[in-house]
């Protein structure tokens, strides 16, 4: 198994062996994404992961993550030699981003699997949508099926006893939801951090519109440029975003404008954006492009907070596709799939809690 | 072990993980070269490989070669389905160059190790150069040390009994030398074939001199252009090549001229070299550049035959460094190290035979 996995990574998904495949970073990122889909893709309910999938996840992730053990940085350090003299030696330590984030991700991974594993002998259960009627018959009158996710027909439907689940179970469910929520936030924070660290591809910068206003649209631009006290949340409220799809489209446009304005600010001050951000005197911060870029940044931040399940923006996707750094590839993809799993667990628990509260209300 | 080996290959020898290392093809090629040096680098005598080195060679090569199992080509084939209809399906088969050469190389590998392994309880033995005098004392007057390789002081010196080795042993040694010689030729043929298949790097073509004559030198050029019946061997005899170093230099220059002339012939006929070679009418073959390129090719061929231990030419080295094809990388490096091992075994056996014949002559 391991030989096959590693060999395919080495071939960069190009089975012809001619080396025209993707680079290692992209190959590993895809491998983690695909492994997640294989292991968790059909698990759409609160129940322990089947043992064979659990062992597959552990073994293959172990394999993929092991590459991180060999990513090191060298730094000078001092040590005492036999003659008690202090000598300077180069020591290798794990790369700091890996050292900081990988153990955290492994912990989050284990916690999520523990949560799933705890759903044994639960008071709720699932009925497949297709088999609803037969299930209803079998289970008799004391069980009610509340169908919530009519728009998500592929999800199994949670069922609870007529009087709802016990107080104790409900408390426990709420506790697990809060846990999963925290895990989701932690994974998302790591993922955002890694994505922010990743290099913006040259192709993205080259394809940017010349004018940030055109990209973001007149309405948004006018609010961004005229207001004295800018509130990203107020602006988002005004936009009446109706779907995640629309939110993603706006995020893409705001992000593109942000980079256009940043570039203009950098050209005007012949400094890099990081320098501008850190070194600028307050007076300089009245620069129009600087203000617009900062406002776009805060708008993007609020958008991502409002839509925690938002798909990757065009920039994020192109960063991942263009990335050559193996360490970042592993951290980004690992945190991304954990973020997805945590998000799903929260949603599944909320499904059960919703069905439970509806059932209890009907019972009154 | 395997995880470490594969991880380092994936990182392309760049431990920082930033993906700035070499591509997979070069990483595997280097890994095979380095493994050979580690396992055989200090084994400079006819004796079985120490067990730990033997197992290291087998395990790690097994690991590196396993990548070939996943290099396939797809081809349409026909099969009968359950309804007895003939359907066309795509089947994957090992890539033909791997299918042709890898089993052969593995066979040559096993044969070489068998030859080394057969040197147990031999009638000859080795004295370290440094410990020669003490060894001579210890062994008494019936042992003579004949030092042949004074120019290769690092090689252990073969020793035989005063009357030489037995007739039977000598015959066996000669037989093994002939075997190793055949293996050497076979490995060299595979290596040359793979190198010929490998793409000539653009950088090499760009760096070619404009004029083949300048590169090859006036003397050689004059002979190549004026003779009616060109004999590469006669030309080589005239050159009085005094060392392998000189031979390699000439090979480099002849090869560069060959590509310069080929390029000119291609431009004149607006065809690729392969097409020119295969499709040209006999009349066209009077083209000056075509003749010169062909003569340079035969000269290069003869040079390589005369100096079977010749190092890589500049072109070969740059092909290997520039290669992206994982399959070719494995076949080239594997055949190259086996060629080296076979060459050494032949030389070591000839050392013993030389010492033996000298000793017997002294004994008369």
XYZ file of C-alpha atoms in Angstrom:
728
model
C 0.000 0.000 0.000
C 2.650 2.488 1.099
C 4.819 1.784 -1.944
C 1.895 2.346 -4.259
C 0.879 5.546 -2.498
C 4.403 6.981 -2.518
C 5.127 5.843 -6.071
C 2.053 7.599 -7.406
C 2.993 10.752 -5.525
C 6.484 10.569 -7.018
C 5.007 10.229 -10.488
C 2.925 13.348 -9.776
C -0.255 11.554 -10.885
C 1.258 11.060 -14.339
C 1.177 7.305 -14.820
C 3.155 7.578 -18.055
C 6.190 8.309 -15.906
C 7.294 11.053 -18.246
C 7.369 13.593 -15.438
C 4.658 15.766 -16.934
C 2.506 15.405 -13.836
C 1.982 17.872 -11.034
C 4.685 18.795 -8.543
C 4.982 17.019 -5.192
C 3.151 19.780 -3.309
C 0.069 19.559 -5.520
C 0.231 15.749 -5.638
C 0.198 15.499 -1.825
C -2.515 18.136 -1.496
C -4.702 16.226 -3.963
C -3.921 12.935 -2.233
C -5.137 14.283 1.133
C -8.255 15.783 -0.459
C -9.038 12.504 -2.235
C -8.347 10.391 0.831
C -10.788 12.542 2.812
C -13.441 12.083 0.122
C -12.881 8.322 0.058
C -13.027 7.899 3.828
C -15.670 10.461 4.808
C -17.485 11.086 1.537
C -20.243 8.566 2.185
C -20.406 9.010 5.935
C -23.192 11.527 6.235
C -24.447 10.762 9.694
C -23.455 10.838 13.346
C -22.030 7.380 13.817
C -18.624 5.805 14.375
C -16.466 5.544 11.280
C -16.416 1.910 10.057
C -13.223 0.220 11.319
C -11.786 -0.364 7.842
C -12.231 3.303 6.950
C -10.778 4.369 10.277
C -7.675 2.270 9.698
C -7.410 3.491 6.103
C -7.546 7.122 7.261
C -4.956 6.564 9.988
C -2.533 4.548 7.854
C -2.638 6.690 4.762
C -2.549 10.002 6.620
C 0.353 8.659 8.649
C 2.090 7.945 5.355
C 1.354 11.352 3.834
C 2.180 13.306 6.983
C 5.458 11.426 7.441
C 6.961 13.632 4.734
C 6.822 16.476 7.284
C 9.311 14.611 9.496
C 11.982 15.360 6.923
C 11.219 19.030 6.399
C 13.659 20.888 8.586
C 15.381 24.196 8.953
C 18.950 24.622 10.075
C 19.880 27.115 12.717
C 23.088 27.808 14.604
C 23.065 26.761 18.225
C 25.634 26.421 20.947
C 26.689 23.270 22.681
C 29.389 22.267 25.112
C 31.955 19.853 23.766
C 34.001 17.347 25.761
C 36.613 19.929 26.673
C 33.850 22.083 28.138
C 34.267 24.614 25.396
C 31.243 26.272 23.905
C 31.074 25.506 20.194
C 28.648 26.721 17.616
C 26.949 23.924 15.699
C 24.191 23.842 13.129
C 21.196 21.926 14.361
C 18.177 20.929 12.348
C 14.749 21.567 13.770
C 11.309 20.965 12.267
C 10.230 23.933 10.144
C 8.444 26.368 12.419
C 5.081 26.404 10.607
C 4.996 22.605 10.718
C 6.152 22.535 14.329
C 3.407 24.987 15.277
C 0.501 23.578 13.305
C 0.923 19.880 12.612
C 0.562 18.615 16.217
C -2.476 20.884 16.616
C -4.080 19.463 13.482
C -3.393 15.901 14.604
C -5.058 16.713 17.913
C -8.113 18.196 16.168
C -8.243 15.139 13.897
C -8.270 12.772 16.892
C -10.924 14.861 18.674
C -13.246 14.807 15.660
C -12.906 11.042 15.296
C -13.580 10.690 19.031
C -16.761 12.717 18.669
C -17.921 10.531 15.779
C -16.934 7.433 17.714
C -19.035 8.522 20.699
C -22.240 8.189 18.675
C -22.935 4.577 19.625
C -26.352 3.441 20.934
C -27.799 6.889 20.440
C -31.412 7.807 21.165
C -31.761 9.155 17.631
C -31.359 7.245 14.389
C -31.503 7.822 10.659
C -33.996 6.886 8.004
C -32.901 6.848 4.404
C -35.129 9.225 2.463
C -36.073 6.484 0.031
C -37.032 4.022 2.760
C -38.935 6.531 4.870
C -42.388 5.027 4.513
C -41.375 1.466 5.249
C -39.330 2.650 8.183
C -42.268 4.579 9.528
C -44.438 1.486 9.376
C -41.895 -0.694 11.057
C -41.186 1.697 13.849
C -44.826 2.138 14.744
C -46.630 5.263 15.841
C -44.271 6.293 18.614
C -41.626 7.408 16.148
C -41.958 10.489 14.074
C -39.900 11.494 11.108
C -39.305 15.186 10.723
C -37.870 16.004 7.355
C -35.854 19.148 7.524
C -33.380 18.993 4.719
C -35.728 18.912 1.799
C -33.216 20.893 -0.183
C -30.546 18.320 0.702
C -32.315 15.185 -0.400
C -29.151 13.089 -0.322
C -28.738 13.464 3.433
C -30.196 10.746 5.639
C -33.025 12.046 7.820
C -32.552 12.109 11.569
C -35.346 10.526 13.621
C -36.058 10.807 17.351
C -38.583 9.085 19.660
C -42.066 10.707 19.888
C -41.225 12.610 23.056
C -37.815 13.659 21.824
C -34.514 12.551 23.246
C -33.730 12.644 26.943
C -32.566 15.814 28.651
C -29.191 14.208 29.309
C -28.697 13.215 25.673
C -29.694 16.667 24.518
C -27.168 18.328 26.827
C -24.494 15.950 25.619
C -25.356 16.669 21.990
C -25.165 20.395 22.590
C -21.818 19.948 24.286
C -20.461 17.955 21.351
C -21.754 20.551 18.932
C -19.929 23.271 20.844
C -16.764 21.170 20.795
C -17.016 20.555 17.061
C -17.661 24.248 16.594
C -14.448 25.110 18.422
C -12.558 22.550 16.359
C -14.033 24.039 13.212
C -12.861 27.500 14.210
C -9.389 26.247 15.086
C -8.998 24.337 11.805
C -10.304 27.317 9.852
C -7.867 29.648 11.602
C -4.944 27.379 10.701
C -6.173 27.025 7.129
C -6.562 30.792 6.739
C -3.115 31.347 8.208
C -1.462 28.897 5.813
C -3.363 30.276 2.828
C -2.314 33.803 3.790
C 1.320 32.657 3.952
C 1.148 31.055 0.528
C 2.579 32.972 -2.382
C 0.117 34.813 -4.616
C 0.646 33.258 -8.073
C 2.088 35.574 -10.710
C -0.719 34.545 -13.039
C -3.273 35.898 -10.546
C -1.503 39.239 -10.258
C -1.177 39.481 -14.031
C -4.878 38.814 -14.532
C -5.974 41.498 -12.042
C -8.177 44.274 -13.430
C -6.398 47.604 -13.763
C -9.114 49.320 -11.824
C -10.383 48.025 -8.487
C -13.621 49.913 -8.907
C -14.636 47.962 -12.014
C -14.032 44.655 -10.282
C -15.909 45.423 -7.077
C -18.809 47.148 -8.817
C -20.038 50.727 -8.603
C -22.441 50.328 -5.698
C -19.943 48.747 -3.333
C -17.191 51.081 -4.496
C -19.244 54.179 -3.794
C -19.937 53.067 -0.240
C -16.302 52.087 0.310
C -14.900 55.393 -0.904
C -17.409 57.875 0.561
C -18.035 56.685 4.099
C -16.005 58.229 6.880
C -16.540 55.344 9.254
C -16.543 52.194 7.185
C -18.482 49.203 8.510
C -17.985 46.044 6.506
C -20.896 44.411 8.294
C -23.245 47.268 7.458
C -22.210 47.085 3.811
C -22.778 43.316 3.763
C -26.232 43.806 5.291
C -27.098 46.262 2.532
C -26.030 43.805 -0.162
C -28.794 41.331 0.732
C -26.697 38.338 -0.226
C -29.115 35.520 -0.946
C -26.881 32.471 -1.367
C -23.412 31.114 -0.670
C -22.849 31.206 -4.385
C -23.463 34.948 -4.453
C -21.295 35.417 -1.368
C -18.425 33.610 -3.075
C -18.777 35.747 -6.168
C -18.591 38.913 -4.078
C -15.627 37.535 -2.135
C -13.811 36.895 -5.419
C -14.455 40.409 -6.660
C -13.549 42.091 -3.383
C -10.347 40.062 -3.186
C -9.327 41.016 -6.724
C -9.984 44.703 -5.990
C -8.021 44.429 -2.759
C -4.945 43.206 -4.639
C -5.393 45.862 -7.315
C -5.459 48.613 -4.672
C -2.592 47.063 -2.754
C -0.523 46.989 -5.919
C -1.291 50.645 -6.591
C -0.380 51.586 -3.023
C 2.876 49.647 -3.352
C 3.770 51.351 -6.631
C 3.038 54.789 -5.160
C 5.277 54.151 -2.170
C 7.694 51.753 -3.881
C 7.399 49.442 -0.914
C 5.985 45.976 -0.432
C 2.533 45.693 1.105
C 3.893 44.271 4.348
C 6.212 47.247 4.691
C 3.455 49.705 3.934
C 1.248 48.083 6.537
C 3.900 48.047 9.221
C 5.951 51.159 8.589
C 3.471 53.700 7.356
C 3.056 56.819 9.403
C -0.542 57.651 10.227
C -0.438 60.523 7.787
C 0.449 58.245 4.874
C -2.464 56.050 5.712
C -4.755 58.604 4.131
C -3.587 57.299 0.759
C -6.758 56.412 -1.145
C -5.535 53.035 -2.360
C -4.334 52.088 1.097
C -7.730 52.883 2.598
C -9.603 50.990 -0.108
C -7.342 47.944 0.206
C -7.790 47.890 3.980
C -11.561 48.211 3.679
C -11.680 45.430 1.103
C -9.645 43.291 3.485
C -12.053 43.819 6.359
C -15.003 43.157 4.063
C -13.459 39.872 2.941
C -12.850 38.946 6.567
C -16.486 39.608 7.535
C -17.756 37.707 4.513
C -15.736 34.641 5.487
C -17.019 34.898 9.046
C -20.626 35.092 7.904
C -20.233 32.131 5.579
C -17.979 29.718 7.438
C -18.676 27.007 4.873
C -17.757 29.256 1.948
C -15.846 27.500 -0.842
C -12.360 28.576 -1.798
C -12.060 31.902 -3.535
C -10.423 31.972 -6.954
C -7.232 33.246 -5.357
C -7.137 30.491 -2.729
C -7.742 27.819 -5.356
C -5.021 29.190 -7.594
C -2.623 29.454 -4.639
C -3.185 25.762 -3.934
C -2.754 24.779 -7.576
C 0.359 26.892 -7.964
C 1.970 25.984 -4.662
C 5.376 24.316 -4.709
C 5.925 24.177 -0.948
C 5.373 20.637 0.324
C 4.991 21.706 3.960
C 2.335 24.300 3.182
C 0.560 21.834 0.892
C 0.224 19.323 3.722
C -0.845 21.870 6.347
C -3.325 23.567 4.020
C -5.018 20.402 2.789
C -5.058 18.732 6.211
C -6.604 21.792 7.890
C -9.059 22.186 4.996
C -10.426 18.640 5.242
C -10.626 18.834 9.055
C -12.457 22.135 8.740
C -14.916 20.425 6.403
C -15.410 17.456 8.700
C -15.949 19.669 11.760
C -18.409 21.819 9.816
C -20.374 18.718 8.807
C -20.463 17.322 12.331
C -21.826 20.628 13.657
C -24.499 20.612 10.937
C -25.461 16.983 11.587
C -25.785 17.607 15.321
C -27.910 20.667 14.660
C -30.103 18.555 12.393
C -30.775 16.144 15.242
C -31.391 18.974 17.724
C -33.789 20.616 15.266
C -35.708 17.392 14.689
C -35.791 16.869 18.448
C -37.183 20.310 19.241
C -39.749 20.085 16.425
C -40.850 16.664 17.621
C -41.245 17.838 21.201
C -43.294 20.826 20.092
C -45.557 18.586 18.025
C -45.914 16.305 21.016
C -47.267 19.086 23.240
C 13.370 3.319 6.367
C 11.013 3.254 3.390
C 9.116 6.323 4.612
C 12.335 8.251 5.014
C 13.592 7.211 1.602
C 10.344 8.097 -0.162
C 9.861 11.331 1.785
C 13.282 12.586 0.802
C 12.606 11.704 -2.821
C 9.320 13.599 -2.646
C 11.102 16.624 -1.233
C 13.524 16.414 -4.169
C 16.510 16.566 -1.803
C 15.337 19.978 -0.585
C 14.946 19.500 3.141
C 13.396 22.950 3.519
C 10.279 21.514 1.904
C 9.846 24.599 -0.225
C 9.827 22.548 -3.406
C 12.977 24.120 -4.783
C 14.687 20.753 -5.021
C 15.239 18.598 -8.061
C 12.440 16.832 -9.899
C 11.524 13.227 -9.122
C 13.516 11.835 -12.059
C 16.755 13.460 -10.913
C 16.059 12.648 -7.251
C 15.637 8.927 -8.020
C 18.649 8.883 -10.325
C 20.787 10.451 -7.593
C 19.354 8.087 -4.985
C 20.381 5.025 -7.032
C 23.835 6.476 -7.689
C 24.315 7.257 -3.994
C 22.998 3.889 -2.861
C 25.497 2.176 -5.163
C 28.323 4.257 -3.705
C 27.229 3.463 -0.149
C 26.910 -0.269 -0.731
C 29.774 -0.962 -3.139
C 32.009 2.069 -2.656
C 34.278 0.430 -0.100
C 34.102 -3.084 -1.506
C 37.175 -3.139 -3.671
C 37.920 -6.822 -3.710
C 36.566 -10.161 -4.874
C 34.600 -11.273 -1.852
C 30.963 -11.703 -0.886
C 29.131 -8.492 -0.066
C 28.685 -8.220 3.735
C 25.153 -9.401 4.646
C 24.033 -6.003 5.960
C 25.113 -4.303 2.739
C 23.484 -7.013 0.669
C 20.181 -6.535 2.479
C 20.483 -2.743 2.230
C 21.028 -2.975 -1.525
C 18.109 -5.353 -2.016
C 15.663 -3.457 0.208
C 16.421 0.019 -1.013
C 16.610 -0.920 -4.684
C 13.343 -2.777 -4.269
C 11.889 0.449 -2.907
C 13.275 2.644 -5.680
C 12.405 0.231 -8.481
C 8.853 -0.195 -7.174
C 7.994 3.164 -8.733
C 8.271 1.408 -12.118
C 5.309 -0.813 -11.200
C 3.075 2.224 -11.529
C 4.411 3.527 -14.817
C 2.042 2.236 -17.450
C 0.794 2.960 -20.911
C -2.776 2.496 -22.010
C -3.622 0.708 -25.198
C -6.887 -0.477 -26.705
C -7.396 -4.210 -26.647
C -10.278 -6.550 -27.302
C -11.940 -8.828 -24.846
C -14.998 -11.027 -24.791
C -17.716 -9.972 -22.395
C -20.292 -12.206 -20.727
C -22.604 -12.072 -23.716
C -19.756 -13.342 -25.872
C -19.513 -10.040 -27.643
C -16.139 -8.634 -28.518
C -15.675 -5.284 -26.809
C -12.834 -2.856 -27.051
C -11.352 -1.937 -23.689
C -8.363 0.127 -22.644
C -5.838 -1.958 -20.795
C -2.797 -0.701 -18.975
C 0.506 -2.400 -19.590
C 3.972 -1.600 -18.242
C 5.692 1.000 -20.405
C 7.559 -0.829 -23.140
C 11.061 0.443 -22.313
C 10.585 -0.623 -18.697
C 9.042 -3.931 -19.717
C 12.006 -4.624 -22.011
C 14.869 -3.513 -19.808
C 13.992 -3.705 -16.129
C 13.774 -7.527 -15.836
C 17.046 -7.781 -17.772
C 18.752 -5.356 -15.390
C 17.438 -7.217 -12.360
C 18.836 -10.429 -13.832
C 22.247 -8.818 -14.435
C 22.173 -7.434 -10.888
C 21.530 -10.893 -9.414
C 24.254 -12.461 -11.586
C 26.853 -9.914 -10.465
C 26.010 -10.454 -6.807
C 26.220 -14.219 -7.392
C 29.682 -13.829 -8.874
C 30.815 -11.771 -5.873
C 29.179 -14.248 -3.538
C 31.088 -17.141 -5.130
C 34.409 -15.748 -3.906
C 34.460 -17.662 -0.619
C 37.507 -19.673 0.522
C 39.502 -18.542 -2.475
C 43.110 -19.520 -3.121
C 44.036 -15.856 -3.426
C 43.706 -13.173 -0.790
C 44.314 -9.472 -0.323
C 46.922 -7.519 1.569
C 46.221 -3.933 2.450
C 48.943 -1.775 0.938
C 49.721 -0.243 4.317
C 50.048 -3.579 6.071
C 52.091 -5.221 3.339
C 55.329 -5.662 5.252
C 53.783 -7.113 8.376
C 51.656 -9.377 6.251
C 54.710 -10.581 4.396
C 56.445 -11.434 7.648
C 53.474 -13.226 9.063
C 52.816 -15.272 6.002
C 56.357 -16.495 5.709
C 58.420 -17.014 2.590
C 55.924 -19.100 0.642
C 53.737 -16.107 -0.103
C 54.701 -13.454 -2.527
C 53.127 -10.098 -2.950
C 53.101 -8.745 -6.451
C 52.175 -5.124 -6.509
C 50.624 -4.231 -9.808
C 48.457 -1.236 -9.178
C 51.060 1.200 -8.058
C 49.115 3.955 -9.718
C 45.994 2.839 -7.819
C 47.383 2.859 -4.311
C 43.958 2.696 -2.711
C 43.203 -0.750 -4.116
C 44.008 -3.754 -1.939
C 46.761 -5.908 -3.429
C 45.897 -9.420 -4.541
C 48.191 -12.174 -3.246
C 48.538 -15.773 -4.426
C 50.519 -18.769 -3.103
C 54.154 -19.073 -4.295
C 53.272 -21.513 -7.065
C 50.212 -19.599 -8.144
C 46.654 -20.773 -7.860
C 45.496 -24.180 -9.026
C 44.631 -24.858 -12.650
C 41.003 -25.409 -11.681
C 40.759 -22.105 -9.824
C 42.363 -20.270 -12.705
C 39.897 -21.718 -15.196
C 37.033 -20.776 -12.907
C 38.376 -17.243 -12.531
C 38.671 -16.856 -16.285
C 35.138 -18.117 -16.692
C 33.819 -15.610 -14.165
C 35.734 -12.824 -15.853
C 34.134 -13.723 -19.172
C 30.712 -13.751 -17.517
C 31.272 -10.364 -15.909
C 32.489 -9.085 -19.248
C 29.267 -10.164 -20.933
C 27.250 -8.557 -18.146
C 29.255 -5.380 -18.562
C 28.507 -5.306 -22.280
C 24.811 -5.962 -21.713
C 24.495 -3.244 -19.058
C 26.428 -0.811 -21.239
C 24.183 -1.560 -24.212
C 21.068 -0.845 -22.140
C 22.612 2.308 -20.708
C 23.591 3.566 -24.166
C 20.124 2.795 -25.487
C 18.400 4.708 -22.693
C 20.792 7.643 -23.002
C 20.164 7.757 -26.750
C 16.406 7.833 -26.105
C 16.712 10.686 -23.641
C 15.900 14.161 -24.857
C 18.827 16.417 -25.739
C 18.449 19.408 -23.384
C 17.658 22.719 -25.055
C 20.522 24.292 -23.127
C 22.959 21.882 -24.801
C 21.661 22.709 -28.270
C 21.795 26.424 -27.530
C 25.383 26.198 -26.335
C 26.590 24.344 -29.454
C 29.298 26.069 -31.500
C 28.065 27.468 -34.795
C 30.773 25.653 -36.655
C 31.467 21.955 -36.164
C 34.971 22.370 -37.485
C 36.016 24.707 -34.682
C 34.768 22.303 -32.055
C 36.387 19.165 -33.428
C 39.671 20.845 -34.291
C 41.366 21.371 -37.635
C 43.350 18.143 -37.764
C 40.410 15.846 -37.172
C 38.168 17.938 -39.393
C 40.555 17.751 -42.314
C 40.696 13.969 -42.132
C 36.916 13.710 -41.755
C 36.144 15.897 -44.747
C 38.802 14.772 -47.233
C 38.865 10.992 -46.976
C 36.784 9.004 -49.404
C 36.637 5.924 -47.219
C 36.427 7.111 -43.654
C 37.766 4.826 -40.931
C 37.036 6.016 -37.426
C 39.474 3.475 -36.016
C 42.287 4.654 -38.257
C 41.633 8.250 -37.227
C 41.645 7.275 -33.546
C 44.957 5.443 -34.033
C 46.459 8.577 -35.549
C 45.346 10.698 -32.602
C 47.614 8.831 -30.163
C 45.224 9.285 -27.273
C 47.267 8.928 -24.111
C 44.674 8.878 -21.332
C 40.989 8.366 -20.607
C 40.853 12.022 -19.761
C 42.009 12.936 -23.255
C 39.617 10.412 -24.780
C 36.709 12.001 -22.913
C 37.700 15.450 -24.089
C 37.761 14.267 -27.706
C 34.427 12.484 -27.241
C 32.901 15.729 -25.953
C 34.177 17.709 -28.905
C 33.179 15.117 -31.502
C 29.708 14.881 -29.964
C 29.231 18.656 -30.048
C 30.331 18.779 -33.704
C 28.015 15.901 -34.521
C 25.018 17.835 -33.195
C 26.128 21.000 -34.968
C 26.302 19.151 -38.290
C 23.042 17.338 -37.641
C 21.353 20.641 -36.950
C 22.696 22.094 -40.183
C 21.543 19.047 -42.145
C 18.098 19.345 -40.543
C 17.825 23.039 -41.394
C 18.872 22.385 -45.008
C 16.247 19.683 -45.436
C 13.713 21.059 -42.946
C 13.347 17.598 -41.487
C 14.189 16.066 -38.144
C 17.386 14.034 -37.909
C 15.491 10.754 -37.565
C 13.597 11.509 -40.758
C 16.738 12.469 -42.603
C 18.398 9.244 -41.505
C 15.491 7.039 -42.470
C 13.982 8.715 -45.504
C 16.909 10.181 -47.343
C 17.533 8.957 -50.839
C 21.099 7.866 -51.455
C 21.680 10.942 -53.561
C 20.809 13.284 -50.710
C 23.274 11.515 -48.516
C 26.066 13.338 -50.286
C 25.105 16.403 -48.254
C 28.315 17.546 -46.562
C 26.754 18.040 -43.136
C 25.063 14.667 -43.289
C 28.350 12.935 -44.072
C 30.224 14.791 -41.338
C 27.530 14.049 -38.753
C 27.544 10.352 -39.656
C 31.322 10.183 -39.476
C 31.329 11.934 -36.110
C 28.758 9.407 -34.912
C 30.894 6.437 -35.927
C 33.945 8.055 -34.348
C 32.082 8.519 -31.071
C 30.955 4.902 -31.221
C 34.512 3.621 -31.717
C 35.826 5.865 -28.949
C 33.296 4.452 -26.498
C 34.209 0.922 -27.542
C 37.901 1.552 -27.027
C 37.345 3.088 -23.606
C 34.583 1.024 -22.036
C 35.154 2.702 -18.676
C 34.893 6.194 -20.148
C 33.054 8.699 -17.947
C 29.880 10.378 -19.108
C 30.267 12.920 -21.867
C 29.031 16.445 -21.205
C 25.902 15.679 -23.212
C 25.128 12.483 -21.296
C 25.614 14.248 -17.965
C 23.378 17.119 -18.990
C 20.739 14.696 -20.302
C 20.680 13.013 -16.893
C 20.513 16.326 -15.032
C 17.800 17.664 -17.305
C 15.730 14.505 -17.496
C 12.135 14.631 -16.282
C 11.167 11.071 -17.205
C 11.062 8.885 -14.093
C 11.200 5.616 -16.046
C 14.268 6.631 -18.016
C 15.902 7.954 -14.848
C 15.566 4.569 -13.157
C 16.702 2.535 -16.168
C 19.639 4.837 -16.895
C 20.974 4.982 -13.347
C 20.399 1.282 -12.654
C 22.187 0.218 -15.854
C 24.966 2.735 -15.174
C 25.770 1.421 -11.691
C 25.586 -2.213 -12.868
C 27.910 -1.353 -15.742
C 30.316 0.118 -13.191
C 30.128 -2.899 -10.901
C 30.653 -5.352 -13.775
C 33.595 -3.302 -15.034
C 35.181 -3.389 -11.573
C 34.689 -7.130 -11.161
C 36.376 -7.759 -14.516
C 39.283 -5.542 -13.467
C 39.639 -7.209 -10.058
C 39.648 -10.684 -11.606
C 42.264 -9.588 -14.114
C 44.347 -8.256 -11.233
C 44.349 -11.673 -9.600
C 45.113 -13.431 -12.895
C 47.976 -11.008 -13.530
C 49.443 -11.529 -10.073
C 49.052 -15.268 -10.561
C 50.837 -15.365 -13.907
C 53.633 -13.087 -12.641
C 54.084 -15.245 -9.562
C 54.254 -18.423 -11.595
C 56.843 -16.901 -13.918
C 58.967 -15.793 -10.945
C 58.663 -19.274 -9.526
C 60.155 -20.893 -12.614
